[in-house]
Amino acid sequence: MEFIIRSKALYTTWIYYKPDRLLFDVGEGISAALGNKIYSIEKIFISHSHVDHIAGLWGFINTRNNAMGSREKNLEIYYPKGSKNIEEYLNFIKGMNRYLRFKLITKEIEHGDNIPLKNNRFLRAFKTRHTPGEKSLGFQILERRKKLKSVYSNLSGEEIKKIISEIGKENVLEEYVKKIVTISGDSLPISPDIIEDSDTLIHECTFIKESDRKLRNHTSLNEIKKLLNSIHPKRVILYHISSRYNRLINKVKRDLTENFSDIEFHIVHPEEISII
Ligand SMILES: [Zn+2]
Ligand SMILES: [Zn+2]
């Protein structure tokens, strides 16, 4: 299991990413759903201040402070720089929980900021297009990896071994950055340049039917399809879907799988917790 996701547009959204112990957004119901797993979370990244993405934070912090589990571990919360609503909410939560047994660290982040994770990984925040006047961010998990320098790519194993013994391994390898996961947050379609080469894309798809969208602040299924014509992630997880489409979820998944047979699709059903 890598992800546990609950997402129903307007109601609640949260994404638990187990490999790096991260949580993306904190919609309501999260503590009850995750139970003791809330103690494993080290960092929370908030995409924007809409209530369906933050309402569970108070409960999360309170439960973590009082339930059985290792309470002394720090909790870091990152949120878009200049988001006054989130700041006020954090101050309220801090005021309501004056005697926290763990250290609560809150930090503003903005487009282009890199946050170190463990195991050569880091997180990068990027700007998204959601509601005018609302600071919103998407997130990407990246990993620093090493590969053979391209000048040596045609050599045999034996030849490479010989060169390594002569000039040292560090001179034969070069570093590159691999995109592991890209998460859109609430947004219009993310730019293909950002997603390009990402193994997993988690993208919002609030509207299945284009005609239901009144404002240009969320993504539609047509836009997802258009996006997938220019980028090729291995896996696509669609979330933040409006519950008016509950009965269409299976059909949409079948259609997408037929049209993009080399991509593994998951659609987060608005009424269910998805374990992926
Ligand atoms: Zn939302
Ligand atoms: Zn929103």
Short mmCIF file of C-alpha atoms and ligand atoms in Angstrom, two decimals:
data_model
loop_
_atom_site.label_atom_id
_atom_site.label_comp_id
_atom_site.label_asym_id
_atom_site.label_seq_id
_atom_site.Cartn_x
_atom_site.Cartn_y
_atom_site.Cartn_z
CA MET A 1 0.00 0.00 0.00
CA GLU A 2 1.34 3.41 -0.96
CA PHE A 3 -1.67 5.67 -0.75
CA ILE A 4 -4.80 5.96 1.33
CA ILE A 5 -7.06 8.58 -0.23
CA ARG A 6 -10.43 10.01 0.63
CA SER A 7 -11.79 12.68 -1.65
CA LYS A 8 -15.23 14.01 -2.39
CA ALA A 9 -15.30 17.47 -3.97
CA LEU A 10 -16.71 20.14 -1.62
CA TYR A 11 -16.79 17.72 1.35
CA THR A 12 -13.37 16.32 2.15
CA THR A 13 -10.00 15.56 0.60
CA TRP A 14 -6.85 14.01 2.05
CA ILE A 15 -4.06 11.87 0.66
CA TYR A 16 -1.82 9.77 2.91
CA TYR A 17 1.46 8.77 1.23
CA LYS A 18 3.02 6.01 3.28
CA PRO A 19 6.55 5.73 1.78
CA ASP A 20 7.49 9.23 2.94
CA ARG A 21 4.96 9.51 5.78
CA LEU A 22 3.31 12.53 4.25
CA LEU A 23 -0.19 13.86 4.25
CA PHE A 24 -1.54 16.08 1.50
CA ASP A 25 -4.52 18.10 2.70
CA VAL A 26 -6.51 17.33 5.83
CA GLY A 27 -10.20 17.17 5.03
CA GLU A 28 -12.72 16.12 7.66
CA GLY A 29 -12.95 12.52 8.79
CA ILE A 30 -9.25 11.89 8.46
CA SER A 31 -8.44 10.98 12.07
CA ALA A 32 -11.28 8.50 12.41
CA ALA A 33 -10.35 6.92 9.08
CA LEU A 34 -6.60 6.68 9.66
CA GLY A 35 -6.71 5.80 13.37
CA ASN A 36 -3.24 5.14 14.75
CA LYS A 37 -1.64 5.84 11.38
CA ILE A 38 -1.87 9.52 12.22
CA TYR A 39 1.21 9.03 14.42
CA SER A 40 3.28 7.94 11.45
CA ILE A 41 2.70 11.22 9.61
CA GLU A 42 5.67 13.56 9.82
CA LYS A 43 4.72 16.32 7.41
CA ILE A 44 1.43 17.77 6.24
CA PHE A 45 1.21 19.80 3.04
CA ILE A 46 -1.87 21.96 2.63
CA SER A 47 -2.72 22.93 -0.96
CA HIS A 48 -5.08 25.83 -0.17
CA SER A 49 -7.49 27.09 2.45
CA HIS A 50 -10.83 25.71 1.23
CA VAL A 51 -12.64 23.99 4.06
CA ASP A 52 -12.88 20.60 2.35
CA HIS A 53 -9.07 20.47 2.48
CA ILE A 54 -8.38 21.68 6.02
CA ALA A 55 -11.41 20.93 8.23
CA GLY A 56 -9.84 17.77 9.66
CA LEU A 57 -6.69 19.44 10.95
CA TRP A 58 -8.04 20.44 14.35
CA GLY A 59 -9.23 16.90 15.02
CA PHE A 60 -6.00 15.47 13.67
CA ILE A 61 -3.86 17.53 16.05
CA ASN A 62 -6.15 16.93 18.99
CA THR A 63 -6.30 13.18 18.42
CA ARG A 64 -2.56 12.95 17.98
CA ASN A 65 -2.16 14.76 21.27
CA ASN A 66 -4.46 12.51 23.24
CA ALA A 67 -4.74 9.07 21.69
CA MET A 68 -2.34 6.20 22.36
CA GLY A 69 0.76 6.55 20.25
CA SER A 70 4.18 8.14 20.23
CA ARG A 71 3.25 11.73 20.95
CA GLU A 72 6.72 13.17 21.14
CA LYS A 73 7.38 13.12 17.37
CA ASN A 74 7.36 16.57 15.75
CA LEU A 75 4.65 17.45 13.28
CA GLU A 76 5.44 19.85 10.46
CA ILE A 77 2.69 21.68 8.59
CA TYR A 78 3.43 23.48 5.33
CA TYR A 79 0.94 25.85 3.72
CA PRO A 80 0.87 28.41 0.88
CA LYS A 81 2.65 31.63 1.75
CA GLY A 82 0.28 34.51 2.40
CA SER A 83 -2.77 32.33 3.04
CA LYS A 84 -4.37 34.39 5.80
CA ASN A 85 -7.23 31.91 6.35
CA ILE A 86 -4.85 29.04 7.05
CA GLU A 87 -2.78 31.23 9.35
CA GLU A 88 -5.88 32.18 11.36
CA TYR A 89 -7.01 28.58 11.51
CA LEU A 90 -3.57 27.44 12.71
CA ASN A 91 -3.60 30.14 15.39
CA PHE A 92 -7.05 28.99 16.49
CA ILE A 93 -5.90 25.36 16.68
CA LYS A 94 -2.79 26.36 18.64
CA GLY A 95 -4.99 28.38 21.01
CA MET A 96 -7.34 25.47 21.53
CA ASN A 97 -4.48 23.04 22.18
CA ARG A 98 -2.14 25.01 24.42
CA TYR A 99 -0.45 21.99 25.94
CA LEU A 100 0.67 19.98 22.98
CA ARG A 101 2.91 17.06 23.86
CA PHE A 102 4.63 17.22 20.51
CA LYS A 103 6.32 20.06 18.71
CA LEU A 104 4.10 21.64 16.08
CA ILE A 105 6.10 23.40 13.40
CA THR A 106 4.20 25.50 10.86
CA LYS A 107 5.89 26.92 7.77
CA GLU A 108 4.83 28.95 4.77
CA ILE A 109 5.99 27.71 1.37
CA GLU A 110 5.69 29.04 -2.15
CA HIS A 111 6.23 28.08 -5.78
CA GLY A 112 9.64 26.47 -6.34
CA ASP A 113 10.40 25.75 -2.67
CA ASN A 114 12.12 22.43 -2.00
CA ILE A 115 11.54 20.61 1.30
CA PRO A 116 14.00 17.83 2.14
CA LEU A 117 12.56 14.37 2.79
CA LYS A 118 14.43 11.17 3.68
CA ASN A 119 16.36 8.82 1.37
CA ASN A 120 17.56 11.34 -1.22
CA ARG A 121 14.04 12.56 -1.73
CA PHE A 122 12.60 16.04 -1.58
CA LEU A 123 9.30 17.76 -2.16
CA ARG A 124 8.80 20.68 -4.49
CA ALA A 125 5.79 23.01 -4.36
CA PHE A 126 4.39 24.51 -7.54
CA LYS A 127 1.79 27.17 -8.23
CA THR A 128 -1.65 26.04 -9.37
CA ARG A 129 -4.61 27.85 -10.95
CA HIS A 130 -7.64 27.52 -8.72
CA THR A 131 -9.72 30.37 -7.28
CA PRO A 132 -8.73 33.99 -7.96
CA GLY A 133 -7.20 35.55 -4.84
CA GLU A 134 -6.68 32.14 -3.25
CA LYS A 135 -3.06 31.01 -2.88
CA SER A 136 -2.91 27.42 -4.04
CA LEU A 137 -0.12 24.91 -4.51
CA GLY A 138 0.46 21.50 -6.01
CA PHE A 139 3.21 19.19 -4.83
CA GLN A 140 5.79 16.93 -6.34
CA ILE A 141 7.92 14.25 -4.69
CA LEU A 142 11.30 13.91 -6.34
CA GLU A 143 14.30 11.66 -5.82
CA ARG A 144 17.99 12.24 -6.55
CA ARG A 145 19.33 9.22 -8.38
CA LYS A 146 22.54 8.31 -10.14
CA LYS A 147 23.05 6.89 -13.60
CA LEU A 148 25.92 6.13 -15.90
CA LYS A 149 27.14 9.22 -17.76
CA SER A 150 25.88 9.09 -21.34
CA VAL A 151 29.43 9.06 -22.76
CA TYR A 152 29.84 5.56 -21.26
CA SER A 153 26.46 4.18 -22.25
CA ASN A 154 27.76 2.09 -25.17
CA LEU A 155 30.45 0.32 -23.16
CA SER A 156 30.24 -3.27 -21.94
CA GLY A 157 30.05 -4.20 -18.27
CA GLU A 158 33.70 -5.20 -18.29
CA GLU A 159 34.81 -1.92 -19.86
CA ILE A 160 32.78 0.10 -17.36
CA LYS A 161 34.31 -1.84 -14.45
CA LYS A 162 37.76 -1.05 -15.81
CA ILE A 163 37.01 2.67 -16.07
CA ILE A 164 35.56 2.72 -12.56
CA SER A 165 38.76 1.16 -11.23
CA GLU A 166 40.78 3.82 -13.05
CA ILE A 167 38.86 7.03 -12.33
CA GLY A 168 36.49 6.07 -9.50
CA LYS A 169 32.76 5.42 -9.45
CA GLU A 170 31.81 9.03 -8.70
CA ASN A 171 33.34 10.17 -12.02
CA VAL A 172 31.46 7.59 -14.07
CA LEU A 173 28.04 8.39 -12.65
CA GLU A 174 25.97 11.53 -12.89
CA GLU A 175 23.08 12.67 -10.78
CA TYR A 176 19.57 13.16 -12.11
CA VAL A 177 16.27 13.94 -10.48
CA LYS A 178 13.39 11.49 -10.88
CA LYS A 179 9.82 12.67 -10.46
CA ILE A 180 8.02 10.12 -8.31
CA VAL A 181 4.60 11.60 -7.62
CA THR A 182 2.85 14.78 -8.80
CA ILE A 183 -0.26 15.98 -6.95
CA SER A 184 -2.40 18.72 -8.49
CA GLY A 185 -4.40 19.96 -5.52
CA ASP A 186 -7.54 21.83 -6.63
CA SER A 187 -6.63 23.33 -9.97
CA LEU A 188 -7.15 23.70 -13.66
CA PRO A 189 -4.97 21.19 -15.53
CA ILE A 190 -1.34 21.18 -14.40
CA SER A 191 1.16 22.14 -17.07
CA PRO A 192 2.60 19.13 -18.94
CA ASP A 193 6.14 20.47 -18.29
CA ILE A 194 5.65 19.93 -14.57
CA ILE A 195 4.15 16.45 -14.90
CA GLU A 196 6.49 15.19 -17.64
CA ASP A 197 8.29 11.97 -16.61
CA SER A 198 6.42 11.68 -13.32
CA ASP A 199 5.73 8.02 -12.46
CA THR A 200 2.45 8.77 -10.74
CA LEU A 201 0.08 11.65 -11.43
CA ILE A 202 -2.65 12.40 -8.91
CA HIS A 203 -4.88 14.94 -10.57
CA GLU A 204 -8.17 16.45 -9.57
CA CYS A 205 -11.09 15.79 -11.90
CA THR A 206 -14.05 17.53 -10.29
CA PHE A 207 -16.22 17.47 -13.39
CA ILE A 208 -16.86 14.39 -15.50
CA LYS A 209 -19.25 16.35 -17.71
CA GLU A 210 -17.84 19.53 -19.19
CA SER A 211 -21.29 21.21 -19.24
CA ASP A 212 -21.57 21.00 -15.43
CA ARG A 213 -18.62 23.31 -14.93
CA LYS A 214 -19.73 26.90 -14.44
CA LEU A 215 -16.45 28.52 -13.37
CA ARG A 216 -12.96 27.84 -14.67
CA ASN A 217 -11.37 26.74 -11.41
CA HIS A 218 -11.45 22.94 -11.57
CA THR A 219 -10.47 20.29 -14.10
CA SER A 220 -12.83 18.30 -16.31
CA LEU A 221 -12.41 14.78 -17.67
CA ASN A 222 -11.95 16.13 -21.20
CA GLU A 223 -9.01 18.20 -20.01
CA ILE A 224 -7.48 15.14 -18.33
CA LYS A 225 -7.73 13.24 -21.61
CA LYS A 226 -6.14 16.12 -23.49
CA LEU A 227 -3.32 16.20 -20.94
CA LEU A 228 -2.72 12.46 -21.31
CA ASN A 229 -2.17 12.89 -25.02
CA SER A 230 1.00 14.84 -24.32
CA ILE A 231 2.38 13.15 -21.18
CA HIS A 232 2.70 9.49 -20.23
CA PRO A 233 2.73 8.79 -16.52
CA LYS A 234 2.78 5.10 -15.55
CA ARG A 235 -0.11 5.58 -13.18
CA VAL A 236 -2.90 8.15 -12.97
CA ILE A 237 -5.07 8.61 -9.90
CA LEU A 238 -8.07 10.92 -10.36
CA TYR A 239 -9.54 12.46 -7.25
CA HIS A 240 -11.68 15.38 -6.02
CA ILE A 241 -14.60 14.10 -8.08
CA SER A 242 -18.07 15.50 -7.52
CA SER A 243 -20.44 13.00 -5.92
CA ARG A 244 -23.04 13.74 -8.63
CA TYR A 245 -21.01 11.27 -10.74
CA ASN A 246 -20.98 8.37 -8.28
CA ARG A 247 -22.70 6.06 -10.74
CA LEU A 248 -20.33 6.93 -13.58
CA ILE A 249 -17.04 6.09 -11.86
CA ASN A 250 -16.67 2.54 -13.21
CA LYS A 251 -17.59 3.58 -16.72
CA VAL A 252 -15.07 6.43 -16.70
CA LYS A 253 -12.34 4.06 -15.55
CA ARG A 254 -13.18 1.59 -18.32
CA ASP A 255 -13.16 4.33 -20.96
CA LEU A 256 -9.83 5.72 -19.83
CA THR A 257 -8.23 2.27 -19.71
CA GLU A 258 -9.45 1.61 -23.25
CA ASN A 259 -8.13 4.92 -24.57
CA PHE A 260 -4.80 4.90 -22.74
CA SER A 261 -3.95 1.23 -22.41
CA ASP A 262 -0.38 1.79 -21.18
CA ILE A 263 -1.51 3.78 -18.12
CA GLU A 264 -2.74 2.25 -14.85
CA PHE A 265 -5.84 4.19 -13.74
CA HIS A 266 -7.37 4.58 -10.32
CA ILE A 267 -10.38 6.75 -9.65
CA VAL A 268 -11.05 7.77 -6.07
CA HIS A 269 -14.76 7.10 -5.59
CA PRO A 270 -16.35 10.07 -3.79
CA GLU A 271 -17.98 7.77 -1.21
CA GLU A 272 -15.09 5.42 -0.51
CA ILE A 273 -11.60 5.32 0.94
CA SER A 274 -9.18 4.21 -1.77
CA ILE A 275 -6.17 2.11 -0.86
CA ILE A 276 -3.68 2.07 -3.71
ZN ZN B 1 -11.72 21.15 -2.92
ZN ZN B 2 -10.67 24.43 -3.54
#
